Amino acid sequence: DADVTQTPRNRITKTGKRIMLECSQTKGHDRMYWYRQDPGLGLRLIYYSFDVKDINKGEISDGYSVSRQAQAKFSLSLESAIPNQTALYFCATDTGMGTEAFFGQGTRLTVV
Amino acid sequence: QKEVEQNSGPLSVPEGAIASLNCTYSDRGSQSFFWYRQYSGKSPELIMSIYSNGDKEDGRFTAQLNKASQYVSLLIRDSQPSDSATYLCAVSSGSARQLTFGSGTQLTVLP
């Protein structure tokens, strides 16, 4: 089983719908992240959490919200999906000790 | 201003050649540096990490770090078509040691 698991892997939704992407990890890391990736734009940070009680906005948080339900779970919600939120979304974790980040398999979201 | 810059590419090299990927960063206090490889539609996977000045070799991959010049590079020797991917540079900096990613360089190795 993957250390960082994202569900669903693929999702097509309609404009205006609320959708939640879920992430769970077995790494035991306190820090978790949500990134969005569009072609040619690299990884852009949406939200991050350094522990269960800590939530921080990233560079592109508008239109998104998150919930840190437990150390191992971090979910991303699109309150009212719009077509330009069509993208590949990644969850990641790290230790906070300057070591590498570990990524989930990604969720391909299409908003029609 | 983006804190981590990569040559945007795309970069094409013939099979067997050396591919050179470059990255500069703005925070002089950055502590840790990483190269990730990402195949299309897949998640990034770590291929190299480097923490001190100089070269670090792992098989066909060599990472080079020059903190004075705020520059980190990745060399891929004997490039193979399977190396064709996007390469992301990531830098850990600040008291929170948060990772910042560059926008990636797309590499194509031509058979």
XYZ file of C-alpha atoms in Angstrom, chain B:
111
model
C 9.263 36.807 -7.771
C 9.485 33.053 -7.807
C 12.021 31.763 -5.312
C 13.178 28.748 -7.288
C 13.922 29.126 -10.992
C 14.596 26.398 -13.512
C 15.444 26.626 -17.180
C 12.034 25.981 -18.598
C 13.094 23.879 -21.575
C 12.014 21.768 -23.193
C 15.425 20.167 -23.369
C 16.216 17.473 -25.927
C 19.341 15.331 -25.917
C 20.303 12.263 -27.939
C 20.449 8.883 -26.274
C 23.784 8.361 -24.560
C 24.477 12.081 -24.116
C 24.743 14.050 -20.871
C 21.667 16.023 -19.890
C 22.270 19.088 -17.721
C 19.452 20.598 -15.692
C 19.882 23.816 -13.768
C 18.172 25.517 -10.844
C 18.768 28.772 -8.984
C 17.212 29.869 -5.716
C 16.802 33.188 -3.992
C 17.014 32.363 -0.267
C 20.682 32.291 0.675
C 19.819 30.476 3.890
C 18.328 27.463 2.113
C 19.439 24.217 3.664
C 18.321 21.254 1.582
C 17.972 20.660 -2.131
C 16.136 17.990 -4.048
C 15.576 16.795 -7.576
C 12.338 15.014 -8.409
C 11.447 13.236 -11.620
C 7.851 13.306 -12.803
C 6.448 11.278 -15.642
C 3.372 12.678 -17.360
C 0.288 12.276 -15.188
C 2.264 10.641 -12.367
C 3.425 11.885 -8.999
C 6.903 13.335 -8.461
C 9.501 10.851 -7.248
C 12.706 11.811 -5.486
C 15.876 10.983 -7.397
C 18.522 13.047 -5.609
C 18.972 15.065 -2.452
C 21.989 17.220 -1.607
C 22.743 19.162 1.540
C 26.319 20.445 1.253
C 28.448 22.106 -1.387
C 29.994 19.917 -4.034
C 28.942 16.915 -6.035
C 26.870 13.915 -5.080
C 26.734 10.941 -7.400
C 24.188 8.132 -7.558
C 24.518 5.878 -10.549
C 24.038 7.936 -13.697
C 22.869 10.954 -11.721
C 25.073 13.671 -10.238
C 23.754 16.598 -8.234
C 25.961 19.660 -7.862
C 25.433 22.374 -5.254
C 27.078 25.767 -5.055
C 25.616 27.731 -2.174
C 27.734 30.813 -2.865
C 26.216 31.069 -6.329
C 22.815 29.808 -5.108
C 22.854 27.217 -7.808
C 22.037 23.512 -7.935
C 22.240 21.292 -10.980
C 21.507 17.727 -12.027
C 23.570 15.868 -14.576
C 22.274 12.696 -16.170
C 24.984 10.691 -17.866
C 24.327 8.154 -20.629
C 20.801 9.486 -21.011
C 18.154 6.931 -21.873
C 14.719 7.384 -23.443
C 13.279 6.274 -20.088
C 14.777 9.454 -18.585
C 12.305 11.502 -20.611
C 10.247 13.289 -17.968
C 9.844 16.607 -16.210
C 12.486 17.304 -13.567
C 11.507 19.431 -10.594
C 13.992 21.247 -8.399
C 12.899 21.754 -4.779
C 14.556 23.820 -2.073
C 13.977 23.712 1.684
C 14.432 27.026 3.444
C 13.349 29.188 6.329
C 12.811 28.267 9.952
C 9.919 26.063 8.879
C 12.132 24.299 6.325
C 9.317 24.429 3.841
C 9.856 23.096 0.342
C 9.512 25.402 -2.629
C 9.360 23.867 -6.098
C 10.560 25.210 -9.389
C 8.275 25.005 -12.395
C 10.184 22.074 -13.853
C 12.245 21.302 -16.932
C 10.880 18.888 -19.497
C 13.568 16.549 -20.791
C 13.247 14.427 -23.913
C 15.890 11.831 -24.732
C 15.812 10.996 -28.403
C 16.551 7.374 -29.423
